[in-house]
Coordinates of C-alpha atoms in Angstrom, one line a residue:
M1 CA 28.8 71.7 100.9
S2 CA 30.0 73.1 104.2
E3 CA 29.9 76.8 104.9
E4 CA 33.7 76.8 105.2
M5 CA 34.1 75.1 101.8
K6 CA 31.5 77.4 100.3
A7 CA 33.4 80.5 101.6
L8 CA 36.7 79.1 100.3
R9 CA 35.1 78.4 96.9
E10 CA 33.8 81.9 96.6
Q11 CA 37.3 83.2 97.6
L12 CA 39.3 81.1 95.2
L13 CA 37.2 80.5 92.1
N14 CA 36.0 82.8 89.4
A15 CA 32.2 83.0 89.5
N16 CA 31.0 84.0 86.0
Q17 CA 27.4 84.9 86.8
N18 CA 24.5 85.8 84.6
G19 CA 24.1 89.6 84.7
Y20 CA 20.5 89.4 85.8
D21 CA 21.7 87.8 89.0
R22 CA 23.8 90.8 89.7
I23 CA 22.1 93.9 88.3
S24 CA 20.1 96.3 90.5
D25 CA 16.6 97.4 89.9
S26 CA 17.7 101.0 89.2
D27 CA 20.1 99.6 86.5
L28 CA 17.3 97.6 85.0
A29 CA 15.2 100.7 84.5
A30 CA 18.3 102.7 83.2
M31 CA 19.0 99.8 80.8
E32 CA 15.6 100.0 79.2
E33 CA 15.9 103.8 78.8
Y34 CA 19.4 103.4 77.3
C35 CA 18.4 100.7 74.9
A36 CA 15.4 102.8 73.6
A37 CA 17.9 105.6 72.7
Y38 CA 20.2 103.0 71.1
K39 CA 17.4 101.7 68.9
N40 CA 16.7 105.2 67.7
Y41 CA 20.4 105.7 66.9
L42 CA 20.4 102.5 64.8
N43 CA 17.2 103.5 62.9
E44 CA 18.6 107.0 62.1
G45 CA 22.0 105.7 60.9
K46 CA 22.0 102.7 58.6
T47 CA 25.1 103.9 56.8
E48 CA 28.4 105.3 58.1
R49 CA 27.5 108.8 56.7
E50 CA 24.1 108.8 58.4
C51 CA 25.7 107.5 61.6
A52 CA 28.3 110.2 61.6
A53 CA 25.8 112.9 61.0
N54 CA 23.6 111.6 63.8
T55 CA 26.6 111.5 66.1
V56 CA 27.4 115.1 65.4
A57 CA 23.8 116.2 66.0
L58 CA 23.8 114.4 69.4
A59 CA 27.1 115.9 70.3
E60 CA 26.1 119.4 69.4
K61 CA 22.9 119.0 71.4
N62 CA 25.2 118.2 74.4
G63 CA 27.4 121.2 74.0
F64 CA 30.2 120.0 71.7
V65 CA 31.5 122.4 69.1
P66 CA 33.6 121.8 65.9
Y67 CA 37.3 121.9 66.7
K68 CA 39.3 124.6 64.9
R69 CA 43.1 124.2 64.8
G70 CA 44.7 126.5 67.4
M71 CA 41.7 126.7 69.7
A72 CA 42.6 127.3 73.3
L73 CA 40.9 124.6 75.4
K74 CA 40.3 124.4 79.1
A75 CA 39.1 121.6 81.3
G76 CA 35.6 120.6 80.4
D77 CA 35.6 122.0 76.9
K78 CA 33.9 119.7 74.4
V79 CA 35.1 119.5 70.7
Y80 CA 34.6 117.3 67.7
T81 CA 36.0 116.8 64.2
L82 CA 34.0 115.3 61.4
N83 CA 36.3 113.6 58.9
R84 CA 34.9 113.7 55.4
G85 CA 31.4 113.0 56.7
K86 CA 32.2 109.4 57.5
S87 CA 34.2 109.3 60.8
V88 CA 34.0 111.4 63.9
M89 CA 36.5 112.2 66.6
L90 CA 35.3 113.8 69.9
A91 CA 37.1 115.0 73.0
V92 CA 36.3 116.4 76.4
T93 CA 39.4 118.2 77.8
G94 CA 40.5 116.9 81.1
K95 CA 41.9 118.5 84.2
E96 CA 45.3 117.0 83.8
S97 CA 47.9 117.8 81.1
L98 CA 47.9 115.7 78.0
A99 CA 51.4 114.7 79.0
K100 CA 49.6 112.3 81.4
G101 CA 47.9 110.7 78.4
T102 CA 44.2 110.3 77.4
N103 CA 41.5 107.7 77.9
I104 CA 40.3 106.7 74.4
I105 CA 37.4 104.6 73.3
A106 CA 37.6 103.6 69.6
A107 CA 34.8 101.9 67.7
H108 CA 33.7 101.8 64.1
I109 CA 30.5 102.9 62.4
D110 CA 30.7 101.0 59.1
S111 CA 28.9 97.7 58.8
P112 CA 28.8 94.9 56.2
R113 CA 26.6 95.7 53.3
L114 CA 26.2 95.7 49.5
D115 CA 27.7 98.7 47.6
L116 CA 26.6 99.5 44.0
K117 CA 29.3 98.9 41.4
P118 CA 30.5 102.0 39.5
N119 CA 28.4 101.2 36.4
P120 CA 25.5 99.4 38.2
L121 CA 22.5 99.8 36.0
Y122 CA 21.6 97.2 33.4
E123 CA 18.6 95.4 32.0
E124 CA 18.2 91.7 31.3
G125 CA 15.1 89.5 30.6
E126 CA 12.9 92.6 30.4
M127 CA 13.8 93.7 34.0
A128 CA 16.1 96.4 35.3
Y129 CA 18.8 95.7 37.9
F130 CA 21.7 97.3 39.9
K131 CA 24.9 95.3 40.2
T132 CA 26.5 95.2 43.6
H133 CA 29.9 94.6 45.2
Y134 CA 29.7 93.3 48.8
Y135 CA 31.5 95.3 51.5
G136 CA 33.1 93.4 54.4
G137 CA 32.5 89.8 55.4
I138 CA 29.0 88.6 54.6
R139 CA 27.3 85.3 54.0
K140 CA 25.9 86.0 50.6
Y141 CA 22.9 83.6 50.9
Q142 CA 21.6 85.8 53.7
W143 CA 21.0 88.8 51.4
V144 CA 18.6 87.2 49.0
T145 CA 14.8 87.5 49.2
I146 CA 14.8 90.0 52.1
P147 CA 13.4 93.6 51.7
L148 CA 16.1 96.1 50.9
Q149 CA 16.6 99.8 50.6
M150 CA 19.3 102.0 49.2
R151 CA 20.9 105.0 51.0
G152 CA 23.8 107.3 50.4
V153 CA 25.0 110.2 48.3
V154 CA 25.5 111.1 44.7
A155 CA 28.3 113.6 44.1
L156 CA 27.9 115.7 40.9
K157 CA 30.7 117.1 38.8
N158 CA 29.7 120.6 39.9
G159 CA 30.5 119.8 43.5
E160 CA 26.9 119.4 44.6
K161 CA 26.1 116.4 46.8
I162 CA 22.7 114.8 46.7
R163 CA 21.4 112.6 49.6
V164 CA 19.5 109.6 48.2
V165 CA 17.1 107.4 50.2
L166 CA 15.2 104.7 48.2
G167 CA 12.8 102.3 49.9
E168 CA 12.0 104.2 53.1
G169 CA 8.5 104.3 54.6
D170 CA 5.8 103.8 52.1
E171 CA 8.1 103.8 49.1
P172 CA 8.7 100.7 47.0
Q173 CA 11.4 98.4 48.4
Y174 CA 13.9 96.2 46.7
I175 CA 14.9 92.6 46.5
I176 CA 17.6 90.2 45.3
T177 CA 15.9 87.1 43.9
D178 CA 16.9 83.4 44.6
L179 CA 16.3 80.2 42.7
L180 CA 13.1 78.3 43.4
P181 CA 13.5 75.0 45.2
H182 CA 11.8 73.1 42.3
L183 CA 14.8 74.0 40.1
G184 CA 17.5 74.3 42.8
A185 CA 18.8 70.7 42.9
E186 CA 22.2 71.6 41.5
Q187 CA 22.4 74.8 43.6
G188 CA 21.6 72.7 46.7
K189 CA 24.7 70.5 46.2
K190 CA 27.0 73.5 46.4
P191 CA 28.8 74.5 49.6
L192 CA 26.9 77.2 51.5
N193 CA 29.4 79.9 50.6
E194 CA 29.2 79.1 46.9
A195 CA 25.4 78.6 46.4
I196 CA 24.9 82.4 45.8
P197 CA 27.8 83.8 43.7
A198 CA 28.7 87.4 44.2
E199 CA 27.8 88.3 40.7
T200 CA 24.2 87.2 41.3
L201 CA 23.6 89.7 44.1
N202 CA 21.8 92.0 41.7
V203 CA 19.1 94.3 43.1
L204 CA 15.8 94.1 41.1
L205 CA 14.6 97.6 40.3
G206 CA 11.6 97.1 38.2
S207 CA 9.9 95.5 35.2
R208 CA 7.9 98.3 33.5
P209 CA 9.2 99.6 30.2
L210 CA 9.2 103.2 29.1
G211 CA 8.4 104.1 25.5
D212 CA 7.4 102.0 22.5
E213 CA 8.1 98.4 21.8
D214 CA 10.9 99.2 19.4
D215 CA 12.7 101.6 21.7
K216 CA 16.1 100.6 23.1
D217 CA 16.9 100.3 26.9
R218 CA 13.3 100.7 27.8
F219 CA 13.7 99.2 31.3
K220 CA 16.8 101.2 32.1
M221 CA 15.1 104.3 30.8
Q222 CA 12.2 103.8 33.2
I223 CA 14.5 103.6 36.2
M224 CA 16.7 106.6 35.2
K225 CA 13.7 108.8 34.5
R226 CA 12.3 108.1 37.9
L227 CA 15.7 108.8 39.5
H228 CA 16.1 112.0 37.5
D229 CA 12.6 113.1 38.3
K230 CA 13.2 112.6 42.1
Y231 CA 16.9 113.6 42.4
G232 CA 17.9 115.2 39.1
I233 CA 20.7 112.7 38.5
L234 CA 21.9 111.0 35.3
E235 CA 23.3 107.5 34.7
A236 CA 26.8 109.0 34.5
D237 CA 26.4 110.4 38.0
L238 CA 26.2 106.9 39.4
I239 CA 29.9 106.7 38.7
S240 CA 30.6 109.1 41.6
A241 CA 27.9 107.8 43.9
E242 CA 28.1 106.0 47.2
L243 CA 24.8 104.1 47.4
E244 CA 24.6 101.3 49.9
V245 CA 22.1 98.5 49.9
V246 CA 20.9 97.8 53.4
P247 CA 18.0 95.9 55.0
V248 CA 14.7 97.7 55.4
A249 CA 14.0 96.3 58.9
N250 CA 14.4 98.7 61.8
A251 CA 15.6 97.8 65.3
T252 CA 13.1 95.9 67.4
D253 CA 12.9 94.0 70.7
I254 CA 13.3 90.3 70.4
G255 CA 11.8 87.5 72.6
L256 CA 8.7 87.2 74.7
D257 CA 10.6 88.8 77.5
A258 CA 11.9 91.6 75.3
S259 CA 15.4 91.0 76.6
L260 CA 17.2 91.3 73.3
I261 CA 17.4 93.7 70.4
G262 CA 17.4 92.6 66.7
A263 CA 18.7 95.0 64.1
Y264 CA 21.0 95.6 61.2
G265 CA 24.3 97.1 62.1
H266 CA 24.9 96.1 65.7
D267 CA 28.5 95.4 64.5
D268 CA 29.7 97.9 65.5
R269 CA 27.2 100.6 66.1
V270 CA 26.2 99.0 69.4
C271 CA 29.7 99.8 70.7
A272 CA 29.9 103.1 68.9
F273 CA 26.7 104.3 70.6
A274 CA 28.0 103.1 74.0
A275 CA 31.3 105.0 73.4
L276 CA 29.4 108.2 72.3
Q277 CA 26.8 108.1 75.0
G278 CA 29.3 107.3 77.7
L279 CA 31.2 110.5 76.7
L280 CA 28.0 112.6 76.5
D281 CA 27.1 111.5 80.0
S282 CA 30.5 112.0 81.6
D283 CA 31.5 114.8 83.9
V284 CA 34.7 116.8 83.4
P285 CA 37.4 114.0 83.4
N286 CA 40.8 113.9 85.0
K287 CA 42.5 112.8 81.8
T288 CA 41.2 114.1 78.4
A289 CA 38.5 111.7 77.2
V290 CA 38.5 110.9 73.5
C291 CA 35.9 109.0 71.4
M292 CA 37.0 107.8 68.0
L293 CA 34.3 106.5 65.7
A294 CA 36.1 105.2 62.6
D295 CA 35.0 104.0 59.1
K296 CA 36.4 101.2 57.0
E297 CA 37.0 98.7 59.8
E298 CA 35.1 96.0 57.9
I299 CA 37.6 96.1 55.0
G300 CA 40.9 96.5 57.0
S301 CA 40.7 100.1 58.4
M302 CA 42.4 101.5 55.3
G303 CA 41.6 104.8 53.6
V304 CA 41.3 108.4 54.7
T305 CA 38.4 107.7 57.1
G306 CA 39.8 104.4 58.5
M307 CA 41.7 103.9 61.7
Q308 CA 45.0 103.6 59.8
S309 CA 44.5 107.1 58.5
A310 CA 46.6 110.0 59.9
A311 CA 43.4 111.8 60.6
F312 CA 43.3 110.5 64.2
D313 CA 47.0 111.4 64.8
T314 CA 46.3 114.9 63.3
F315 CA 43.4 115.5 65.7
M316 CA 45.4 114.3 68.7
E317 CA 48.5 116.3 67.7
D318 CA 46.5 119.4 67.4
L319 CA 45.1 118.9 70.9
C320 CA 48.7 118.3 72.2
D321 CA 50.0 121.4 70.3
S322 CA 47.5 123.5 72.2
Q323 CA 49.3 122.5 75.4
G324 CA 52.8 122.4 74.1
I325 CA 52.9 118.6 74.6
S326 CA 54.6 116.0 72.4
L327 CA 52.1 113.6 70.7
R328 CA 54.5 110.8 71.4
E329 CA 54.5 111.5 75.1
C330 CA 50.7 111.7 75.1
F331 CA 50.3 108.4 73.3
E332 CA 52.7 106.4 75.5
N333 CA 50.7 107.4 78.6
S334 CA 47.3 106.8 77.1
F335 CA 44.9 103.9 77.3
C336 CA 42.5 102.8 74.5
L337 CA 39.5 100.5 74.8
S338 CA 39.0 99.1 71.3
S339 CA 35.2 98.7 71.6
D340 CA 34.1 96.1 69.0
V341 CA 31.6 93.3 69.2
T342 CA 32.5 89.7 69.9
A343 CA 30.8 86.4 69.1
A344 CA 28.1 85.3 71.6
F345 CA 27.9 81.6 72.4
D346 CA 25.1 80.0 70.2
P347 CA 24.1 76.5 71.4
N348 CA 22.8 75.8 67.9
F349 CA 26.4 75.9 66.7
A350 CA 28.3 74.9 69.8
D351 CA 31.0 73.0 68.0
V352 CA 32.9 76.1 66.8
F353 CA 33.1 77.7 70.3
D354 CA 35.4 77.0 73.2
K355 CA 32.8 76.9 75.9
R356 CA 35.3 77.9 78.7
N357 CA 36.4 81.0 76.8
V358 CA 33.4 82.3 74.9
A359 CA 31.2 85.3 75.6
R360 CA 27.7 84.5 76.8
V361 CA 24.6 86.5 76.4
N362 CA 23.7 88.5 79.5
H363 CA 27.1 88.1 81.1
G364 CA 28.1 91.7 80.3
I365 CA 30.7 93.4 78.1
G366 CA 33.2 90.9 76.7
L367 CA 36.9 91.6 77.2
C368 CA 39.2 90.1 74.5
K369 CA 42.9 90.0 75.3
Y370 CA 43.5 89.2 71.6
T371 CA 41.6 88.8 68.4
G372 CA 43.2 87.8 65.2
A373 CA 43.2 84.3 63.6
R374 CA 44.7 81.0 64.6
G375 CA 48.1 81.9 66.0
K376 CA 46.9 85.4 67.0
S377 CA 47.6 86.8 63.5
G378 CA 46.4 90.3 63.1
S379 CA 46.1 90.9 66.9
S380 CA 47.6 93.4 69.3
D381 CA 47.5 90.9 72.2
A382 CA 47.2 93.1 75.2
D383 CA 49.6 92.6 78.1
A384 CA 48.7 91.4 81.5
E385 CA 49.0 94.8 83.1
T386 CA 46.5 96.3 80.7
V387 CA 44.0 93.5 81.4
A388 CA 44.5 93.9 85.1
Y389 CA 43.9 97.6 84.8
I390 CA 40.6 97.3 83.1
R391 CA 39.5 94.6 85.5
R392 CA 40.0 97.1 88.3
V393 CA 38.3 100.0 86.5
F394 CA 35.2 97.9 85.7
D395 CA 34.9 96.3 89.1
E396 CA 35.1 99.7 90.8
S397 CA 32.2 100.9 88.7
E398 CA 30.2 97.7 89.1
V399 CA 30.3 96.9 85.4
V400 CA 29.3 93.3 84.6
W401 CA 32.0 91.9 82.4
Q402 CA 33.4 88.6 81.1
M403 CA 36.6 87.4 79.3
S404 CA 36.0 86.0 75.9
E405 CA 37.5 84.7 72.6
L406 CA 35.8 84.7 69.2
G407 CA 35.8 80.9 68.8
K408 CA 37.9 77.8 68.8
T409 CA 41.5 78.6 67.9
D410 CA 41.5 77.1 64.4
A411 CA 37.8 77.7 63.6
G412 CA 38.5 81.1 62.1
G413 CA 39.2 84.6 63.4
G414 CA 38.6 88.3 63.1
G415 CA 40.1 91.7 63.8
T416 CA 39.3 95.1 65.2
V417 CA 41.0 98.5 65.3
A418 CA 43.0 97.5 68.3
Q419 CA 46.2 96.7 66.5
Y420 CA 46.2 100.1 64.8
M421 CA 45.9 101.9 68.2
A422 CA 48.5 99.6 69.7
N423 CA 50.8 100.4 66.8
R424 CA 50.7 104.0 68.0
N425 CA 52.2 102.9 71.3
I426 CA 48.9 103.2 73.1
A427 CA 48.0 100.5 75.6
T428 CA 44.9 98.9 74.1
L429 CA 42.4 96.2 75.0
D430 CA 39.4 94.9 73.0
A431 CA 36.0 94.9 74.6
G432 CA 32.5 94.8 73.3
V433 CA 29.0 93.4 73.1
P434 CA 28.5 89.7 72.4
V435 CA 26.4 89.3 69.2
L436 CA 24.3 86.4 67.8
S437 CA 24.3 86.1 64.0
M438 CA 27.2 88.5 63.6
H439 CA 27.6 90.1 60.1
A440 CA 24.1 88.9 59.2
P441 CA 21.6 91.5 57.8
F442 CA 19.8 91.2 61.1
E443 CA 21.9 90.6 64.2
T444 CA 20.8 90.1 67.8
V445 CA 22.3 91.4 71.1
A446 CA 21.1 91.4 74.7
K447 CA 20.0 94.6 76.3
L448 CA 22.0 93.9 79.5
D449 CA 25.2 93.5 77.5
C450 CA 24.5 96.8 75.6
Y451 CA 24.0 98.7 78.9
M452 CA 27.0 97.2 80.5
T453 CA 29.1 98.2 77.6
Y454 CA 27.9 101.8 78.1
K455 CA 28.7 101.6 81.8
G456 CA 32.2 100.2 80.9
C457 CA 32.8 103.1 78.5
K458 CA 31.8 105.7 81.0
A459 CA 34.0 104.1 83.6
V460 CA 37.0 104.2 81.2
Y461 CA 36.5 107.9 80.5
K462 CA 36.5 108.8 84.2
A463 CA 39.4 106.5 85.2

């Protein structure tokens, strides 16, 4: 190829390079430091409650204070609101009026899991179990025969709230059993999504009876006595409990080159941490910078802690009221990066991806103009001006990024909180980390993509 043609090619064509061909040595060192902090964030927050509490602790360590309605705020002031212990809103007041809008990054901190049913405890075949109801989109076969733990809270009638962690450290762990292959011929004939019915996702609690042979409920009694001895709870208290069954495994480096991170909960805590850390590391912004870490995205963003709740509008309206600004005016001049993960190209399953429009590992943060399913159902579909804007913001901050779609048009689909932000008349674009094995109990992401998502969030806040 002639030099003239080479120069023309570089000028005209889009070069989607691997991030390692572009990243500086200083960024490589910063990437490792950032990812070490991210792994700690994952390990300390395996539920949305734990993640929210950890977020608040990090925010307060960095000078954020709880927002109180009517507070007078000046440029550089840092405030947060914790919504019912399960979602967090943070803001750094900018130099400009809120009439000029805000720069928002919204992510979610809930992840697919197994919840206990309201009446979970039973015994069968001289063993004790908890019945579960899966939360969000899972592949049920992935949750059997792996070490599990239970985390959450039990709310008592007197208003007391007891934090429960079962299966941590040296404590006994838990399991959901599967059928042995010797007897699994009929099971093996079933489609993958039907081989493990939801009602068989029962957590094995134990097999040692309490009391004499003629006593009733001996196996349930053993479990309840141990729970009562440790936490003072009764079986009836499980009705008002939120106990989540999650994998035991902590975040760890993956690969001989340690270029990847394997963990439970990358979706979407990998973007939540980037949004949070980007805000913590930001200087006083021109426009007020807002970080929204929502709950309930995996089940449609409904409920008082989800993105469809009025909690976000209330927080923003309170900020606007402090300046005598209309919330509508603020929203119509705001920008939101809906930071949620996207699917990474997996050559083992290449047939479900459009290779020209899929996110690739180590190619940076993936921008998604639209999500949804098939004919863009359930998508906000960002306009051209919004995409052009974020291209400029990222390029000016040397963020490695790529355009992406979830998969082939008719292969399936998915959603984010983007449509709920866009419905508020906020210009919104999806962007996030490409993930291998998304929604599995153990997902995989590239360190470079994690770090570039952090750089992208930081660039949005300062834009």
